[in-house]
């Protein structure tokens, strides 16, 4: 309105004006267009709102993700690997690509560490070093002489870098593993190392000879000199399977422990033996070793179902309560209002905590959490319904119905309530994100622990991720992204829906 | 107006007493925590329990609880490992400054920024500035606070090393080191406040700007700036100022989540610790405290509406 102030309406040429009608009559014309229903009209308005339409598509995608991701994933929520903890995203198909390669930055790796990384690549054929980011050289004084020290900042593939570990098997397991090796052609067991040649190092990744100061010895070509053990007297069990290159049968592949054998195994290959496939965590793993791709879906499933149930219950209670308040008014309204005043004054944390402490043993964690939401959640809905009832109850159609002898209940739920239903349903779309937000906060704070019931929740994932936010930011990032997108889209969608159903309130608080 | 105010205060007090009574009984119904074996404070705690009437009916217990508070301001002793045998009120008061300092800093800068952004968005309505601000506001309000707390902590503290990771310990609340270390929690708290004020201001101001008295003001010959500042802004402050008052009461409350992430030694964390450790006396005090703050904030908003805008005062319930 204010924008039009600058436009001058003087001197508009006469030919710009035209008669709307000259020889015909305007009224009494038949309506040419087809009548649109209220719902179709609302949908038309909704479709005009671009951001809400986009949000609803993203929302559908996120819901589909929650439904199908745990099904698609190779992992179950209970499949946790004790070694792949807080590991970055990795997929074997992308091991050499720029992403999904399990990369993590390692600062200040000296020559000894670099030897171990490179040695790992030589022995297992899986080189953990993706690239060298930076090289630092410093002059250090050692025993009166200036020595040049080089350190490297590198990016390593964490899945390859786990490399070789010591593992104890009993005889049957050892036999079975050898048999599997022969069938699949994947080498898991690597030769045992002679401790004397490696300076008694307890690092299983060192398979090459070390000198006194702990540096790797190199031969003329610059290759590592293997330090494999040939001590057949200490061998744990006979070995009849894949041997490393250059082994004439004299190398020993295990060491006797009481009742079992100790081997050096390549964990990546051992993982294939255990699970039948290579590790593939599209969003990495969290501190529990869960696959985040699956865990987020599992958590989101719970959040969504829970939020929908809570909203449905709150909507029902709120609608009935608000109808009674609004319809009868007067003393009943006042009394019921006092009750809502008291209930809405109780902080939500207190409600949740008390319900958990009192009821979780008796009826379970989830029902008591649900009760906490239901206790105060319906108040907003009741206020909304009450307002709608005040708006409609004095209108003529209600009076007419009453004159015809309609009962109070019939007036409330057959005549007034249907008029308010558009407002009520659309506000439900805005209640759901609120419930998800509170639910996530409570599980994040650990006031409610739903892990045993739902496997995990987004809030739990976030609090677990937050504990390792610096070393494994992905464990915090993905649940955050999911939750953020979900909340934004729900709110946009809800706003769009409200604007579409109540065009008069458009832009009041968006 | 005074009668109305007194009525409101009395009513709020009544509501507060009812909530306290309910929470008190629900907390006393819980099984008592085990006392740590062979702790020198045990005798004291047991004697106090006897004196507080733990074996009497709940109504008597509540009466004793109230009497102790009114006569001696005694909220009980901590009965768990959290602060065994210490006076609950003392612990609680010790935690207040940290919460208040964080919230105060956040409000002081975010309210002006929020209102200013809201004014800009309303004046540039339906331009890209408005669209950008509205979208940003919507995003910030939708996303839960721990998500941007994580972003702030990861980017500013970990990647850029601008601030320390956690809030500094100690009680030197106005030292420079302390100021630097509270910036991350303050930032994380501010986003929500800024977005909230931006949204309210924009909504109010756009409505006021299109009203008829604005047209009259322009017709009278005021420039757009004059009309906006003298007429539009004043009217939209009717809604904003009570919000500011409410926000200031809220500084005592703090945020459980932000305090947890940045290790702010405040009341939010104390409450959370009390819940995990099942320290009922601290929890009771926190409950009363949070209830009182919530009610006080709504009371202040209600009353200040009446003070600022006479029209609302006239329409108030007698």
Coordinates of N, CA, C and O in Angstrom, one line a residue, chain B residues 32 49-50 52-58 61:
Chain B
X32 N 14.1 -43.3 49.0 CA 15.3 -42.5 49.4 C 16.6 -43.1 48.9 O 16.7 -44.3 48.8
X49 N 16.6 -35.9 58.5 CA 15.5 -36.5 57.9 C 14.4 -36.7 59.0 O 13.2 -36.6 58.7
X50 N 14.9 -37.1 60.2 CA 13.9 -37.3 61.3 C 13.2 -36.0 61.5 O 12.0 -35.9 61.7
X52 N 12.8 -33.5 59.6 CA 12.0 -33.0 58.5 C 10.7 -33.9 58.3 O 10.0 -33.7 57.4
X53 N 10.6 -34.9 59.2 CA 9.3 -35.6 59.2 C 9.2 -36.6 58.1 O 8.2 -36.8 57.5
X54 N 10.3 -37.3 57.8 CA 10.2 -38.3 56.7 C 9.3 -39.4 57.0 O 8.9 -40.2 56.1
X55 N 8.9 -39.6 58.3 CA 8.0 -40.7 58.6 C 6.6 -40.3 58.8 O 5.7 -41.0 59.1
X56 N 6.4 -39.0 58.7 CA 5.1 -38.4 58.9 C 4.3 -38.4 57.6 O 4.8 -38.7 56.5
X57 N 3.0 -38.0 57.6 CA 2.2 -37.9 56.4 C 2.8 -36.8 55.5 O 3.5 -35.9 56.0
X58 N 2.5 -36.8 54.2 CA 3.1 -35.9 53.3 C 2.7 -34.4 53.6 O 3.5 -33.5 53.4
X61 N 4.9 -33.2 56.2 CA 6.3 -33.0 55.6 C 6.3 -31.7 54.8 O 7.3 -30.9 54.9

